[in-house]
């Protein structure tokens, strides 16, 4: 039940608690304490760690990491190179694009007004986290929201509405307090906007990369070439 290189890791479907009808990509590994149900698909080089449960119908991309005690429900789609830290549950209706980071114990929901005695499985709301976004530890994402590309959700924040690309969000409920670069540094104003119709020039405080903002739309300048 071991690959021989990482003790306790399974590399083949049909072994341990990995179903025989699981699609396990080249180099993908699942810890022997985890359950992966028939019909699940796990991409090349991905890692599923201790006590996880990946339900049938879940699709996980290449080079992903699922930390301890992660649950991925049926129908969830996870892109390539996603990092999902300990104690995160991805409920039906959640979709993560490539390069998304989910911090420890952050929370997704899929029903807006749950009641134990009322079935609302036909009312699940989709939550989309776009490419490169980061969600901090213990943050909560209310279902139906879209998190924009490279947005940064601060630890403990509660998101109850859509978040623009590159936005830095914090608080309960969350409000925007700035902009973040693709590298995860706060964007600094280099040239202020002259009026509501003109562009503001921004710079990544870590890498020096330049961005432009017009209203709530931020664009990395290289993308305009």
PDB file of N, CA and C in Angstrom, residues 42-97:
ATOM      1  N   UNK A  42      -8.401  12.521 -10.530  1.00  0.00           N
ATOM      2  CA  UNK A  42      -7.314  13.275  -9.896  1.00  0.00           C
ATOM      3  C   UNK A  42      -6.171  13.383 -10.898  1.00  0.00           C
ATOM      4  N   UNK A  43      -5.737  14.608 -11.171  1.00  0.00           N
ATOM      5  CA  UNK A  43      -4.765  14.856 -12.226  1.00  0.00           C
ATOM      6  C   UNK A  43      -3.340  14.483 -11.875  1.00  0.00           C
ATOM      7  N   UNK A  44      -2.492  14.543 -12.894  1.00  0.00           N
ATOM      8  CA  UNK A  44      -1.076  14.183 -12.770  1.00  0.00           C
ATOM      9  C   UNK A  44      -0.396  14.958 -11.648  1.00  0.00           C
ATOM     10  N   UNK A  45       0.425  14.250 -10.877  1.00  0.00           N
ATOM     11  CA  UNK A  45       1.297  14.837  -9.856  1.00  0.00           C
ATOM     12  C   UNK A  45       0.556  15.468  -8.679  1.00  0.00           C
ATOM     13  N   UNK A  46      -0.754  15.280  -8.587  1.00  0.00           N
ATOM     14  CA  UNK A  46      -1.491  15.835  -7.447  1.00  0.00           C
ATOM     15  C   UNK A  46      -1.270  14.990  -6.203  1.00  0.00           C
ATOM     16  N   UNK A  47      -1.508  15.592  -5.038  1.00  0.00           N
ATOM     17  CA  UNK A  47      -1.327  14.920  -3.743  1.00  0.00           C
ATOM     18  C   UNK A  47      -2.601  15.074  -2.916  1.00  0.00           C
ATOM     19  N   UNK A  48      -3.085  13.944  -2.397  1.00  0.00           N
ATOM     20  CA  UNK A  48      -4.245  13.923  -1.512  1.00  0.00           C
ATOM     21  C   UNK A  48      -3.760  13.388  -0.171  1.00  0.00           C
ATOM     22  N   UNK A  49      -3.780  14.221   0.846  1.00  0.00           N
ATOM     23  CA  UNK A  49      -3.124  13.875   2.102  1.00  0.00           C
ATOM     24  C   UNK A  49      -4.096  13.277   3.123  1.00  0.00           C
ATOM     25  N   UNK A  50      -3.651  13.182   4.371  1.00  0.00           N
ATOM     26  CA  UNK A  50      -4.311  12.407   5.417  1.00  0.00           C
ATOM     27  C   UNK A  50      -5.790  12.757   5.593  1.00  0.00           C
ATOM     28  N   UNK A  51      -6.624  11.716   5.691  1.00  0.00           N
ATOM     29  CA  UNK A  51      -8.035  11.802   6.105  1.00  0.00           C
ATOM     30  C   UNK A  51      -8.907  12.617   5.156  1.00  0.00           C
ATOM     31  N   UNK A  52      -8.492  12.774   3.906  1.00  0.00           N
ATOM     32  CA  UNK A  52      -9.327  13.451   2.917  1.00  0.00           C
ATOM     33  C   UNK A  52     -10.424  12.510   2.417  1.00  0.00           C
ATOM     34  N   UNK A  53     -11.462  13.102   1.827  1.00  0.00           N
ATOM     35  CA  UNK A  53     -12.504  12.331   1.155  1.00  0.00           C
ATOM     36  C   UNK A  53     -12.860  13.042  -0.145  1.00  0.00           C
ATOM     37  N   UNK A  54     -12.555  12.386  -1.269  1.00  0.00           N
ATOM     38  CA  UNK A  54     -12.881  12.909  -2.592  1.00  0.00           C
ATOM     39  C   UNK A  54     -14.033  12.074  -3.137  1.00  0.00           C
ATOM     40  N   UNK A  55     -15.179  12.688  -3.321  1.00  0.00           N
ATOM     41  CA  UNK A  55     -16.374  11.979  -3.771  1.00  0.00           C
ATOM     42  C   UNK A  55     -16.328  11.706  -5.268  1.00  0.00           C
ATOM     43  N   UNK A  56     -17.078  10.680  -5.677  1.00  0.00           N
ATOM     44  CA  UNK A  56     -17.194  10.380  -7.095  1.00  0.00           C
ATOM     45  C   UNK A  56     -17.799  11.550  -7.838  1.00  0.00           C
ATOM     46  N   UNK A  57     -17.275  11.825  -9.041  1.00  0.00           N
ATOM     47  CA  UNK A  57     -17.752  12.965  -9.818  1.00  0.00           C
ATOM     48  C   UNK A  57     -16.943  14.218  -9.613  1.00  0.00           C
ATOM     49  N   UNK A  58     -16.077  14.240  -8.592  1.00  0.00           N
ATOM     50  CA  UNK A  58     -15.180  15.382  -8.405  1.00  0.00           C
ATOM     51  C   UNK A  58     -14.040  15.310  -9.412  1.00  0.00           C
ATOM     52  N   UNK A  59     -13.628  16.462  -9.922  1.00  0.00           N
ATOM     53  CA  UNK A  59     -12.526  16.535 -10.881  1.00  0.00           C
ATOM     54  C   UNK A  59     -11.460  17.465 -10.319  1.00  0.00           C
ATOM     55  N   UNK A  60     -10.270  16.921 -10.090  1.00  0.00           N
ATOM     56  CA  UNK A  60      -9.147  17.679  -9.530  1.00  0.00           C
ATOM     57  C   UNK A  60      -8.036  17.705 -10.567  1.00  0.00           C
ATOM     58  N   UNK A  61      -7.502  18.885 -10.826  1.00  0.00           N
ATOM     59  CA  UNK A  61      -6.514  19.053 -11.882  1.00  0.00           C
ATOM     60  C   UNK A  61      -5.133  18.541 -11.534  1.00  0.00           C
ATOM     61  N   UNK A  62      -4.174  18.947 -12.337  1.00  0.00           N
ATOM     62  CA  UNK A  62      -2.784  18.522 -12.182  1.00  0.00           C
ATOM     63  C   UNK A  62      -2.067  19.346 -11.102  1.00  0.00           C
ATOM     64  N   UNK A  63      -1.122  18.718 -10.423  1.00  0.00           N
ATOM     65  CA  UNK A  63      -0.212  19.375  -9.465  1.00  0.00           C
ATOM     66  C   UNK A  63      -0.964  20.074  -8.320  1.00  0.00           C
ATOM     67  N   UNK A  64      -2.111  19.536  -7.949  1.00  0.00           N
ATOM     68  CA  UNK A  64      -2.857  20.083  -6.819  1.00  0.00           C
ATOM     69  C   UNK A  64      -2.410  19.441  -5.515  1.00  0.00           C
ATOM     70  N   UNK A  65      -2.663  20.133  -4.416  1.00  0.00           N
ATOM     71  CA  UNK A  65      -2.378  19.596  -3.092  1.00  0.00           C
ATOM     72  C   UNK A  65      -3.608  19.764  -2.217  1.00  0.00           C
ATOM     73  N   UNK A  66      -4.103  18.632  -1.701  1.00  0.00           N
ATOM     74  CA  UNK A  66      -5.231  18.637  -0.766  1.00  0.00           C
ATOM     75  C   UNK A  66      -4.686  18.290   0.608  1.00  0.00           C
ATOM     76  N   UNK A  67      -4.687  19.256   1.529  1.00  0.00           N
ATOM     77  CA  UNK A  67      -4.152  19.047   2.860  1.00  0.00           C
ATOM     78  C   UNK A  67      -5.017  18.134   3.702  1.00  0.00           C
ATOM     79  N   UNK A  68      -4.610  17.954   4.935  1.00  0.00           N
ATOM     80  CA  UNK A  68      -5.307  17.035   5.836  1.00  0.00           C
ATOM     81  C   UNK A  68      -6.775  17.418   6.016  1.00  0.00           C
ATOM     82  N   UNK A  69      -7.654  16.388   5.955  1.00  0.00           N
ATOM     83  CA  UNK A  69      -9.073  16.541   6.280  1.00  0.00           C
ATOM     84  C   UNK A  69      -9.823  17.424   5.291  1.00  0.00           C
ATOM     85  N   UNK A  70      -9.430  17.402   4.026  1.00  0.00           N
ATOM     86  CA  UNK A  70     -10.148  18.126   2.972  1.00  0.00           C
ATOM     87  C   UNK A  70     -11.242  17.220   2.414  1.00  0.00           C
ATOM     88  N   UNK A  71     -12.433  17.789   2.187  1.00  0.00           N
ATOM     89  CA  UNK A  71     -13.545  17.067   1.579  1.00  0.00           C
ATOM     90  C   UNK A  71     -13.880  17.736   0.245  1.00  0.00           C
ATOM     91  N   UNK A  72     -13.999  16.926  -0.812  1.00  0.00           N
ATOM     92  CA  UNK A  72     -14.369  17.425  -2.137  1.00  0.00           C
ATOM     93  C   UNK A  72     -15.617  16.669  -2.572  1.00  0.00           C
ATOM     94  N   UNK A  73     -16.718  17.390  -2.724  1.00  0.00           N
ATOM     95  CA  UNK A  73     -17.997  16.751  -3.012  1.00  0.00           C
ATOM     96  C   UNK A  73     -18.187  16.502  -4.512  1.00  0.00           C
ATOM     97  N   UNK A  74     -19.209  15.714  -4.810  1.00  0.00           N
ATOM     98  CA  UNK A  74     -19.557  15.376  -6.178  1.00  0.00           C
ATOM     99  C   UNK A  74     -19.793  16.640  -7.011  1.00  0.00           C
ATOM    100  N   UNK A  75     -19.249  16.646  -8.222  1.00  0.00           N
ATOM    101  CA  UNK A  75     -19.478  17.753  -9.142  1.00  0.00           C
ATOM    102  C   UNK A  75     -18.542  18.922  -8.988  1.00  0.00           C
ATOM    103  N   UNK A  76     -17.701  18.930  -7.958  1.00  0.00           N
ATOM    104  CA  UNK A  76     -16.742  20.026  -7.770  1.00  0.00           C
ATOM    105  C   UNK A  76     -15.641  19.930  -8.822  1.00  0.00           C
ATOM    106  N   UNK A  77     -15.229  21.071  -9.346  1.00  0.00           N
ATOM    107  CA  UNK A  77     -14.147  21.130 -10.326  1.00  0.00           C
ATOM    108  C   UNK A  77     -13.020  21.982  -9.744  1.00  0.00           C
ATOM    109  N   UNK A  78     -11.828  21.422  -9.738  1.00  0.00           N
ATOM    110  CA  UNK A  78     -10.636  22.119  -9.254  1.00  0.00           C
ATOM    111  C   UNK A  78      -9.628  22.160 -10.401  1.00  0.00           C
ATOM    112  N   UNK A  79      -9.126  23.347 -10.736  1.00  0.00           N
ATOM    113  CA  UNK A  79      -8.165  23.487 -11.820  1.00  0.00           C
ATOM    114  C   UNK A  79      -6.779  22.997 -11.437  1.00  0.00           C
ATOM    115  N   UNK A  80      -5.800  23.289 -12.272  1.00  0.00           N
ATOM    116  CA  UNK A  80      -4.420  22.860 -12.042  1.00  0.00           C
ATOM    117  C   UNK A  80      -3.740  23.718 -10.976  1.00  0.00           C
ATOM    118  N   UNK A  81      -2.833  23.094 -10.241  1.00  0.00           N
ATOM    119  CA  UNK A  81      -1.942  23.785  -9.301  1.00  0.00           C
ATOM    120  C   UNK A  81      -2.689  24.511  -8.185  1.00  0.00           C
ATOM    121  N   UNK A  82      -3.833  23.986  -7.789  1.00  0.00           N
ATOM    122  CA  UNK A  82      -4.560  24.560  -6.656  1.00  0.00           C
ATOM    123  C   UNK A  82      -3.977  24.023  -5.353  1.00  0.00           C
ATOM    124  N   UNK A  83      -3.922  24.872  -4.336  1.00  0.00           N
ATOM    125  CA  UNK A  83      -3.437  24.486  -3.014  1.00  0.00           C
ATOM    126  C   UNK A  83      -4.584  24.658  -2.020  1.00  0.00           C
ATOM    127  N   UNK A  84      -5.074  23.526  -1.500  1.00  0.00           N
ATOM    128  CA  UNK A  84      -6.204  23.538  -0.576  1.00  0.00           C
ATOM    129  C   UNK A  84      -5.697  23.053   0.771  1.00  0.00           C
ATOM    130  N   UNK A  85      -5.646  23.952   1.737  1.00  0.00           N
ATOM    131  CA  UNK A  85      -5.036  23.658   3.023  1.00  0.00           C
ATOM    132  C   UNK A  85      -5.973  22.859   3.931  1.00  0.00           C
ATOM    133  N   UNK A  86      -5.488  22.507   5.128  1.00  0.00           N
ATOM    134  CA  UNK A  86      -6.215  21.618   6.042  1.00  0.00           C
ATOM    135  C   UNK A  86      -7.630  22.110   6.353  1.00  0.00           C
ATOM    136  N   UNK A  87      -8.545  21.146   6.483  1.00  0.00           N
ATOM    137  CA  UNK A  87      -9.902  21.371   7.021  1.00  0.00           C
ATOM    138  C   UNK A  87     -10.779  22.242   6.131  1.00  0.00           C
ATOM    139  N   UNK A  88     -10.628  22.120   4.820  1.00  0.00           N
ATOM    140  CA  UNK A  88     -11.468  22.854   3.876  1.00  0.00           C
ATOM    141  C   UNK A  88     -12.428  21.875   3.207  1.00  0.00           C
ATOM    142  N   UNK A  89     -13.701  22.257   3.105  1.00  0.00           N
ATOM    143  CA  UNK A  89     -14.699  21.452   2.409  1.00  0.00           C
ATOM    144  C   UNK A  89     -15.142  22.187   1.145  1.00  0.00           C
ATOM    145  N   UNK A  90     -15.034  21.499   0.012  1.00  0.00           N
ATOM    146  CA  UNK A  90     -15.492  22.038  -1.266  1.00  0.00           C
ATOM    147  C   UNK A  90     -16.840  21.386  -1.583  1.00  0.00           C
ATOM    148  N   UNK A  91     -17.921  22.144  -1.389  1.00  0.00           N
ATOM    149  CA  UNK A  91     -19.264  21.607  -1.570  1.00  0.00           C
ATOM    150  C   UNK A  91     -19.699  21.680  -3.024  1.00  0.00           C
ATOM    151  N   UNK A  92     -20.717  20.892  -3.356  1.00  0.00           N
ATOM    152  CA  UNK A  92     -21.254  20.892  -4.706  1.00  0.00           C
ATOM    153  C   UNK A  92     -21.648  22.308  -5.095  1.00  0.00           C
ATOM    154  N   UNK A  93     -21.212  22.718  -6.273  1.00  0.00           N
ATOM    155  CA  UNK A  93     -21.458  24.080  -6.742  1.00  0.00           C
ATOM    156  C   UNK A  93     -20.217  24.953  -6.704  1.00  0.00           C
ATOM    157  N   UNK A  94     -19.153  24.473  -6.042  1.00  0.00           N
ATOM    158  CA  UNK A  94     -17.904  25.241  -5.959  1.00  0.00           C
ATOM    159  C   UNK A  94     -16.994  24.868  -7.130  1.00  0.00           C
ATOM    160  N   UNK A  95     -16.415  25.869  -7.756  1.00  0.00           N
ATOM    161  CA  UNK A  95     -15.435  25.650  -8.814  1.00  0.00           C
ATOM    162  C   UNK A  95     -14.216  26.532  -8.573  1.00  0.00           C
ATOM    163  N   UNK A  96     -13.032  25.920  -8.606  1.00  0.00           N
ATOM    164  CA  UNK A  96     -11.775  26.640  -8.457  1.00  0.00           C
ATOM    165  C   UNK A  96     -11.015  26.566  -9.773  1.00  0.00           C
ATOM    166  N   UNK A  97     -10.589  27.704 -10.286  1.00  0.00           N
ATOM    167  CA  UNK A  97      -9.762  27.709 -11.492  1.00  0.00           C
ATOM    168  C   UNK A  97      -8.302  27.434 -11.123  1.00  0.00           C
TER     169      UNK A  97
END
